[in-house]
Tab-separated table of C-alpha atoms and ligand atoms in Angstrom:
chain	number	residue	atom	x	y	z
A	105	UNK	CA	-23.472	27.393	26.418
A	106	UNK	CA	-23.163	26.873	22.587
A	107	UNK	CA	-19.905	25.393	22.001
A	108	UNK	CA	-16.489	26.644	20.207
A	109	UNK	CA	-16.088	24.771	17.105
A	110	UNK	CA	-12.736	22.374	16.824
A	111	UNK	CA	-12.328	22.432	13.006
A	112	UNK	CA	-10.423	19.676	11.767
A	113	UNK	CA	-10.726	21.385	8.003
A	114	UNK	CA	-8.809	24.616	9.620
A	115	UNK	CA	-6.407	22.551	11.451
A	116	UNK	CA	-5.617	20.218	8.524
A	117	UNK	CA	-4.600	22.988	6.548
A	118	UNK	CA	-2.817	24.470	8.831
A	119	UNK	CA	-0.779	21.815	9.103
A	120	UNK	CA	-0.433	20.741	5.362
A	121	UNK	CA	1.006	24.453	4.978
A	122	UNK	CA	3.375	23.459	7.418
A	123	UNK	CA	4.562	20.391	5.879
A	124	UNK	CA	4.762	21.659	2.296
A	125	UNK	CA	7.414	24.175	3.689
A	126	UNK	CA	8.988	21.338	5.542
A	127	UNK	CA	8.860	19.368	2.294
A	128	UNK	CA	10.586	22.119	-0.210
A	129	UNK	CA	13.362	22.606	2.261
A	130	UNK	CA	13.912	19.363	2.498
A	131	UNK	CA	14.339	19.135	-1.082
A	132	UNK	CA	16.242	22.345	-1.225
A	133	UNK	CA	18.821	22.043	1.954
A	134	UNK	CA	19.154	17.754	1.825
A	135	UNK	CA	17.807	17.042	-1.962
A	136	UNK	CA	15.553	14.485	-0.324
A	137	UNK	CA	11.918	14.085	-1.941
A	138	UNK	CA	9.787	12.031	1.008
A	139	UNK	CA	7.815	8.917	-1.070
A	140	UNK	CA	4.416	7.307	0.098
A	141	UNK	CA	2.863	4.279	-1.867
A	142	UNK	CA	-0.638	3.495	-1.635
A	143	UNK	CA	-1.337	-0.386	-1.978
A	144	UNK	CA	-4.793	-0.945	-3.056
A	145	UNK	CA	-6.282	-4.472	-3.927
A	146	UNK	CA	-9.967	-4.433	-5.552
A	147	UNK	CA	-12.330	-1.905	-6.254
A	148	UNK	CA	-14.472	-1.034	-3.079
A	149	UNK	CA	-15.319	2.196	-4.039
A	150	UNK	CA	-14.976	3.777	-0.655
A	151	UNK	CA	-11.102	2.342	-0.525
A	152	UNK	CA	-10.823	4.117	-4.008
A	153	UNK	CA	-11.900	7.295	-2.626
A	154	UNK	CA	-9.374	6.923	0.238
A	155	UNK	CA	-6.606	6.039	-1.487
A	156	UNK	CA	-7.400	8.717	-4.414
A	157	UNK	CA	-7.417	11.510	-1.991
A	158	UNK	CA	-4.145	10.601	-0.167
A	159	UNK	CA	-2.303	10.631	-3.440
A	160	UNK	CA	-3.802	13.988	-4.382
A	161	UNK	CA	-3.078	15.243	-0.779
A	162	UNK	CA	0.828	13.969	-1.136
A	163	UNK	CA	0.758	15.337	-4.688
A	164	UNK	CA	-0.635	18.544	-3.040
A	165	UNK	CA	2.935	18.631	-0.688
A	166	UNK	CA	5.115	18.183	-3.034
A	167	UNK	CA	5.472	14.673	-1.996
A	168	UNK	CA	6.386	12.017	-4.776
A	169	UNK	CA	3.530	9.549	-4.302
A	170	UNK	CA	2.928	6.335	-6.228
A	171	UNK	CA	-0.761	4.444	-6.338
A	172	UNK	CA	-1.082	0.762	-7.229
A	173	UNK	CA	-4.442	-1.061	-7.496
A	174	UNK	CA	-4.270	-4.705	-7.766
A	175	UNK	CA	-6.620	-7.355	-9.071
A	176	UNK	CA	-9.156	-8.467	-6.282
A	177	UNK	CA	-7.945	-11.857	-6.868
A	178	UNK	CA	-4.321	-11.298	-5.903
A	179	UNK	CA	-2.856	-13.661	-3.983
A	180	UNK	CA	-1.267	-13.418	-0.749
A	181	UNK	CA	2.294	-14.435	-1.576
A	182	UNK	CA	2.027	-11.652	-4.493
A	183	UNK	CA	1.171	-8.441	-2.313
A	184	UNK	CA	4.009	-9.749	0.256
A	185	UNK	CA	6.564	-9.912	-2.878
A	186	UNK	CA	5.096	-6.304	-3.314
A	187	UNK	CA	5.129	-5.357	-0.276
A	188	UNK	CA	8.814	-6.437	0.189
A	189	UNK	CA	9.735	-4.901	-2.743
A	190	UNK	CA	8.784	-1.205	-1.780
A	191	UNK	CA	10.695	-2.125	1.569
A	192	UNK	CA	13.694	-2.473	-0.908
A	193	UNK	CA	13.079	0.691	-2.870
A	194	UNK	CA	14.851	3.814	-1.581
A	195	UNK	CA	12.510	6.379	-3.408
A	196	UNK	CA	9.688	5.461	-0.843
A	197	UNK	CA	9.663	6.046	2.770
A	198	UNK	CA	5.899	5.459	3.410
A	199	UNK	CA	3.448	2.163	2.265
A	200	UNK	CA	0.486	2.058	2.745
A	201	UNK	CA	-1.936	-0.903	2.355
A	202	UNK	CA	-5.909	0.162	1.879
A	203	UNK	CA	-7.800	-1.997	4.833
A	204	UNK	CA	-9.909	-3.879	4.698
A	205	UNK	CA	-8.528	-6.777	2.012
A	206	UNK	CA	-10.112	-8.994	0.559
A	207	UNK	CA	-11.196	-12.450	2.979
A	208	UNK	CA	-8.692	-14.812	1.621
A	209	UNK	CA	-5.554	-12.348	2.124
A	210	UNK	CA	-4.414	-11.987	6.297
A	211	UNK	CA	-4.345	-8.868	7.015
A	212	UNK	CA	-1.696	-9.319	9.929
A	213	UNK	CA	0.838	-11.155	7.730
A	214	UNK	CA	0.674	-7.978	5.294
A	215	UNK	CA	0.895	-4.968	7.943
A	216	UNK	CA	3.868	-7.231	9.811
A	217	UNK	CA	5.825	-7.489	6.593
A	218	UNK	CA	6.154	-3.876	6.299
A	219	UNK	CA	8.966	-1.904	7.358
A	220	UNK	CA	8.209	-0.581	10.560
A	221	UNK	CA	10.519	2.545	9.510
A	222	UNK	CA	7.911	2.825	6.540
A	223	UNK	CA	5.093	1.381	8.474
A	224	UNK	CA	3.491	5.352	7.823
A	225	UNK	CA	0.028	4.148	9.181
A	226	UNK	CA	1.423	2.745	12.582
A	227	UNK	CA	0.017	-0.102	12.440
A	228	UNK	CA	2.774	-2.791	12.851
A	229	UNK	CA	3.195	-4.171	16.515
A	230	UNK	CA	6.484	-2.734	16.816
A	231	UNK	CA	5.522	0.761	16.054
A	232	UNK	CA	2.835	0.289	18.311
A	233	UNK	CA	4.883	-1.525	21.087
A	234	UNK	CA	6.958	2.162	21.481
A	235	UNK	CA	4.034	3.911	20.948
A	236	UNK	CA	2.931	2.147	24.491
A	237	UNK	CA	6.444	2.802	26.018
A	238	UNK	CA	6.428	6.210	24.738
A	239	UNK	CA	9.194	5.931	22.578
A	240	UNK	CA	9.827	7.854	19.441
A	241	UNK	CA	7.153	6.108	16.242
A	242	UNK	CA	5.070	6.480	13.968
A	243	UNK	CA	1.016	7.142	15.971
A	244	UNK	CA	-1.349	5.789	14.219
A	245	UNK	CA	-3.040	8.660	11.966
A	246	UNK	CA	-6.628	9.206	13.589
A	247	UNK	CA	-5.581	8.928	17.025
A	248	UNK	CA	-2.557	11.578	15.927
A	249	UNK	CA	-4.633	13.335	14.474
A	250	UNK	CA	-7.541	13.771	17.836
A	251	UNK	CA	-3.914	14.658	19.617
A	252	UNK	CA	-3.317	17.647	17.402
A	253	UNK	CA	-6.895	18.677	17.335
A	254	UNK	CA	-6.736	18.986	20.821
A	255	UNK	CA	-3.082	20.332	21.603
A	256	UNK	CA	-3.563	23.014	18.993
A	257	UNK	CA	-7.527	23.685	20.523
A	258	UNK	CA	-5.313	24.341	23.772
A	259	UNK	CA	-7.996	21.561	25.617
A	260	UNK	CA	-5.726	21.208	28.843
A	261	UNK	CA	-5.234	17.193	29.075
A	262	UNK	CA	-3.440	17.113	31.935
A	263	UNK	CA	-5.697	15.553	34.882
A	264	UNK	CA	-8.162	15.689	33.193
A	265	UNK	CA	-11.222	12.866	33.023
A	266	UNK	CA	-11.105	11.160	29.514
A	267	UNK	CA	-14.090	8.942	28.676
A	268	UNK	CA	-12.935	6.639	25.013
A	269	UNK	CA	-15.893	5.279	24.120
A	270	UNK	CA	-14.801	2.168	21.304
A	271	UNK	CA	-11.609	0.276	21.634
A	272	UNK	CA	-10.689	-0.649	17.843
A	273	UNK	CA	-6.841	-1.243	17.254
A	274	UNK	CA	-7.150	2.004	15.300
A	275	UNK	CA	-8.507	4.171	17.254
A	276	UNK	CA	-9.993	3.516	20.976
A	277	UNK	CA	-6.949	1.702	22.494
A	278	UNK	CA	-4.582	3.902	20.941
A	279	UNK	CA	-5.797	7.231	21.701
A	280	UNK	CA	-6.573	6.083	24.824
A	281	UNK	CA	-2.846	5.114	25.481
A	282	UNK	CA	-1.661	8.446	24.259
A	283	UNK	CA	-3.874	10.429	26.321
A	284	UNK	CA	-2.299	8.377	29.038
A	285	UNK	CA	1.338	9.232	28.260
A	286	UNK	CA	3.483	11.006	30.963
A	287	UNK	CA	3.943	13.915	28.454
A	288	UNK	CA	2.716	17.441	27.031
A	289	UNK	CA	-1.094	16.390	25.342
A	290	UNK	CA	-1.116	13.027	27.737
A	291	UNK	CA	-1.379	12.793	31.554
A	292	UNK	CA	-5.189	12.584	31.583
A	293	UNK	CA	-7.384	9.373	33.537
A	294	UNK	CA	-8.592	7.361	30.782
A	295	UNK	CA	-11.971	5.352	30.918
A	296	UNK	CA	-11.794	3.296	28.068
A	297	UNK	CA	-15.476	2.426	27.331
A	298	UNK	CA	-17.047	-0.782	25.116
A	299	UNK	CA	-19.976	-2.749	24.365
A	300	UNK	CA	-19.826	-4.155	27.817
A	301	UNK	CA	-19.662	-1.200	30.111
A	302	UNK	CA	-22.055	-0.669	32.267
A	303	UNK	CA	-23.869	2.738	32.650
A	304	UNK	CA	-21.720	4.423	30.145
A	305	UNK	CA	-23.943	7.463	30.487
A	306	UNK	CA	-22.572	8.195	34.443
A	307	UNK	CA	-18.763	7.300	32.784
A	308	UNK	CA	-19.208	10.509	30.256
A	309	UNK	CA	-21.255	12.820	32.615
A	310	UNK	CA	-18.118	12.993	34.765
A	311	UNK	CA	-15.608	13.244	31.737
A	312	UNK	CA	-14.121	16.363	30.806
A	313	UNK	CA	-13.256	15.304	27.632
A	314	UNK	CA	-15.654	12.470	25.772
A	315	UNK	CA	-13.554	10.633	22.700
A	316	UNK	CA	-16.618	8.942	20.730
A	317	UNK	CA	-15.343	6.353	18.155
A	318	UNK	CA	-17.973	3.995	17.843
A	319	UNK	CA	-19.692	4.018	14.551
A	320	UNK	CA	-23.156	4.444	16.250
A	321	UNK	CA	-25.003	7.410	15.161
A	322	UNK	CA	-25.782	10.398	17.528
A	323	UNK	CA	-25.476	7.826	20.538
A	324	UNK	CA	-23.610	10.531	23.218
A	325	UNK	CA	-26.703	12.845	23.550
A	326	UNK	CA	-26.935	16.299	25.843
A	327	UNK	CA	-27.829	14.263	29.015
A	328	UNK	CA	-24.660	12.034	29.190
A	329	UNK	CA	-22.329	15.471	28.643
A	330	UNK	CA	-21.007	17.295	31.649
A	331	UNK	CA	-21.251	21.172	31.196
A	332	UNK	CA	-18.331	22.447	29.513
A	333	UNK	CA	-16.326	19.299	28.653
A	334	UNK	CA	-15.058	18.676	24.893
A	335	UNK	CA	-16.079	16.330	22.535
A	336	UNK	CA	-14.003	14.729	19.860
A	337	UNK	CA	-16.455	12.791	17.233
A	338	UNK	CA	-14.488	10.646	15.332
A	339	UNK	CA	-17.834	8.459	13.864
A	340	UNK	CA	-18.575	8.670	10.150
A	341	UNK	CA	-22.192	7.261	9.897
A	342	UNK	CA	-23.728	7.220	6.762
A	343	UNK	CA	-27.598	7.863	7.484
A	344	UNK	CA	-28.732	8.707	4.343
A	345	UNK	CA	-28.777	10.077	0.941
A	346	UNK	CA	-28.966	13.799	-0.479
A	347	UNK	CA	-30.782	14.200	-3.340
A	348	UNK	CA	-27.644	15.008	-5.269
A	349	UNK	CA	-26.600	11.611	-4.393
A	350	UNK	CA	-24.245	12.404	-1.704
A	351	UNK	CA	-24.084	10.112	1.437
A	352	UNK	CA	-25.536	12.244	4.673
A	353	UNK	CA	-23.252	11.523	7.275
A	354	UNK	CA	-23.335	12.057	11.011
A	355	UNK	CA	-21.287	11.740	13.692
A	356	UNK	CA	-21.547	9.833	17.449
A	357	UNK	CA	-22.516	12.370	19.197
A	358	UNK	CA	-26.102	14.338	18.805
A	359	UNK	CA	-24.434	17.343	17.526
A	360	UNK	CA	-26.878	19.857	17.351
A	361	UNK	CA	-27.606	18.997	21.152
A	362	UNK	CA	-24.213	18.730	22.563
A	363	UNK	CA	-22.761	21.777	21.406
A	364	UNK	CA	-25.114	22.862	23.571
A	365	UNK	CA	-23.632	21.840	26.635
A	366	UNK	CA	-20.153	21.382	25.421
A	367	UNK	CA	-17.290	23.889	25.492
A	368	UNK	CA	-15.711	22.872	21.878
A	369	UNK	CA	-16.651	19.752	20.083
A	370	UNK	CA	-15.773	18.630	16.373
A	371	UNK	CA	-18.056	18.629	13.905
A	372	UNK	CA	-18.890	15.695	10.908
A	373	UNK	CA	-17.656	15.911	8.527
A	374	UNK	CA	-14.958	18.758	8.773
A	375	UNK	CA	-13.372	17.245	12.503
A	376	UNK	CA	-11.331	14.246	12.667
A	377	UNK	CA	-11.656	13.077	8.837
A	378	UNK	CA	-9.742	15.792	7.365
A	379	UNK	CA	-6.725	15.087	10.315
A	380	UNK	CA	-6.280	11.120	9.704
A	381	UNK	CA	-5.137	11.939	5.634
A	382	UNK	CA	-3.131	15.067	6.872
A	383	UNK	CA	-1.025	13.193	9.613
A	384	UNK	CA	-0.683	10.330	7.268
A	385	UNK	CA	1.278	13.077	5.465
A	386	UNK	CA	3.090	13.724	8.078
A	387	UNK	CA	4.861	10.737	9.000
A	388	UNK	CA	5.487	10.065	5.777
A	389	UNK	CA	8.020	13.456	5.954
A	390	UNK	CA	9.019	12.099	9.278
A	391	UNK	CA	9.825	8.578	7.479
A	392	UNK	CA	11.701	10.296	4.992
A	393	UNK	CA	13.763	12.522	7.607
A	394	UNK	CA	14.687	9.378	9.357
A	395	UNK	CA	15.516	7.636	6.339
A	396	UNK	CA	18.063	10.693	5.559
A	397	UNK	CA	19.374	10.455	9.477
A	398	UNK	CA	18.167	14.040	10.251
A	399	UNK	CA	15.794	13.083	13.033
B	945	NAP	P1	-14.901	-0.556	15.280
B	945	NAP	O1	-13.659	-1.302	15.007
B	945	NAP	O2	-16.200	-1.042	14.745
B	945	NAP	O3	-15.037	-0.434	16.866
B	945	NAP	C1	-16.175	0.142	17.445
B	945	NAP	C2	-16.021	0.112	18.933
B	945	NAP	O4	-17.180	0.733	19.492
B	945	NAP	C3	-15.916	-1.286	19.539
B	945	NAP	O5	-14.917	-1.290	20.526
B	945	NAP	C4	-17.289	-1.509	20.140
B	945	NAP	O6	-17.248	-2.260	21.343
B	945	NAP	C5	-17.736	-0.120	20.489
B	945	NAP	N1	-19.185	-0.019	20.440
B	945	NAP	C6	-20.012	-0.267	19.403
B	945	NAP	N2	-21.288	-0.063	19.765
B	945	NAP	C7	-21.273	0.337	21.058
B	945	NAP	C8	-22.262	0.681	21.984
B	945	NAP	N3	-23.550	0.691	21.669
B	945	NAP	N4	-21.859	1.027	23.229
B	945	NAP	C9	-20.567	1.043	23.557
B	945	NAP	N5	-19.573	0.722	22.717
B	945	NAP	C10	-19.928	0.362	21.484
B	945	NAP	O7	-14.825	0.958	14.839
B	945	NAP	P2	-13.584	1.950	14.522
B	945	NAP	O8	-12.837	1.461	13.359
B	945	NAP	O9	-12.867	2.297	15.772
B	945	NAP	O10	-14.433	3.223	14.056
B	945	NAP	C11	-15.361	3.852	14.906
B	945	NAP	C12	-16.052	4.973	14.139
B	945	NAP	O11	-15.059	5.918	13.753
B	945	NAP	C13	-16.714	4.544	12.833
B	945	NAP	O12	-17.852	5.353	12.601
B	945	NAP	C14	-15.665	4.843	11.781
B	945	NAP	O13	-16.218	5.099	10.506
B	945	NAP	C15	-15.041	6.092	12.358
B	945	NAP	N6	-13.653	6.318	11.946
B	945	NAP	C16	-13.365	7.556	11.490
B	945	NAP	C17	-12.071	7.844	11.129
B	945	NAP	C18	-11.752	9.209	10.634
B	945	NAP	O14	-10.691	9.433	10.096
B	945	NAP	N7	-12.643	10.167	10.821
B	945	NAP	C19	-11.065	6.878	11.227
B	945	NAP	C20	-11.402	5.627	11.731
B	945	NAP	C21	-12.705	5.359	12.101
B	945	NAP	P3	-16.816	-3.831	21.412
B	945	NAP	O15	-15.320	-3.830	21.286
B	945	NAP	O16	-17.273	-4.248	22.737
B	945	NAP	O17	-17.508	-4.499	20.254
């Protein structure tokens, strides 16, 4: 079997069309513009990157966006004041802080201070308290972003065997909650798999869908995959450089192998990377539409 490809790339711009029509009739029928800020402090050059391509992706929708680096040196107290500010300011309905910070700043006291009706990455504990009880909130992008991969792949979740391997706050536990939800794109048996399972290859043999976020290159090889199940890659592994400079990256899973055995899997890069941004996007819109009372 060589497996269907699950491009995130198609789907991602699928969906941006979708929310740049969402976003000129909002304008048009409610005059309301949806606003994300991007909070950067220091210069890690991969955090630029980031936080340069979400502004030119909310450009992109004809969503006002705002980008503020700060000194490395900032101080605590100062991003809060910042941070508090933009909860004040009615023009934005999204902020964003670039993880990681810098060592001396607490990461927790910054994501808690924002807004959880502009907390646009889902990362504050009340957003992710409902997303547990299945309430209405924002998902956290990359796990969001698997969900659409897979509704819009039409990979049946119901009953099905899901194997997570990794169980980061931002993605593992939550997409393994979600895929656990009594609703359309949920209702699956989660295995949620770590550093101390044991025989993890028997866990994925029997999955019909294998979530790898792990940050371990190739580690799900051919052997460990059940015929026909789908894989979601969400690893980014750098493994080398091109000669043009560019980083080689590859995913969790032993691509070129799987897909042999697999019935759709996503590649890297072009799978879950190009969702995370996109859904970013759109609960920024959503922010915006509750902030006007029209959701
Ligand atoms: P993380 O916080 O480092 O967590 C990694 C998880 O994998 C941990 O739970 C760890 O287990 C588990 N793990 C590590 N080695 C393992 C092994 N040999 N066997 C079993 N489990 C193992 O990573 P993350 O932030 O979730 O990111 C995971 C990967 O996804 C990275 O490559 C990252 O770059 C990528 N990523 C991509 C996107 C995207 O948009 N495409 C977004 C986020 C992350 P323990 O808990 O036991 O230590």
């Amino acid at each position: 079997m060589t497996a269907k490809l699950i491009s995130g790339t198609e789907t991602a711009k699928a969906i941006r069309e979708e929310l740049t029509r969402e976003v000129a009739e909002l304008k048009e029928k409610h005059n309301v513009v949806p606003g994300l800020v991007t909070i950067l402090v220091g210069e890690d050059p991969a955090s630029q990157s980031y936080v340069a391509a979400k502004n030119k992706t909310a450009h992109a929708l004809g969503i006002h966006s705002e980008q503020v680096t700060l000194d490395p040196e900032t101080s605590e107290e100062d991003l809060l004041k910042l941070v508090d500010k933009y909860n004040k300011d009615s023009k934005i309905n999204g902020i964003l802080v670039q993880l990681p910070l810098p060592k001396h700043i607490n990461e927790a006291n910054v994501l808690y201070a924002i807004n959880p009706d502009k907390d646009v990455d889902g990362f504050h504990p009340v957003n992710v308290g409902k997303m547990v009880l299945g309430e209405q909130c924002f998902l956290p992008c990359t796990p969001h972003g698997i969900l659409e991969l897979l509704t819009r792949s039409g990979v049946e979740t119901s009953g099905a065997e899901v194997v997570v391997i990794g169980r980061s706050n931002i993605v593992g536990k939550p997409i393994a909650n979600l895929m656990l939800q009594k609703r359309d794109g949920g209702n699956a048996t989660v295995t949620l798999c770590h550093t101390r399972t044991k025989d993890m290859a028997a866990h994925c043999k029997r999955a019909d869908i294998i979530i790898a976020a792990v940050g371990v290159p190739k580690m799900v090889t051919a052997d460990m995959v059940k015929e026909g199940a789908a894989i979601i890659d969400v690893g980014v592994n750098r493994i080398g450089k091109a000669s043009n400079g560019k980083a080689i990256l590859a995913g969790d899973v032993d691509f070129d192998a799987v897909k042999e055995v697999a019935s759709c899997i996503t590649p890297v890069p072009g799978g879950v990377g190009p969702m995370t941004i996109t859904m970013l996007m759109k609960n920024t819109v959503q922010a915006a539409k509750m902030a006007a009372n029209l959701i």
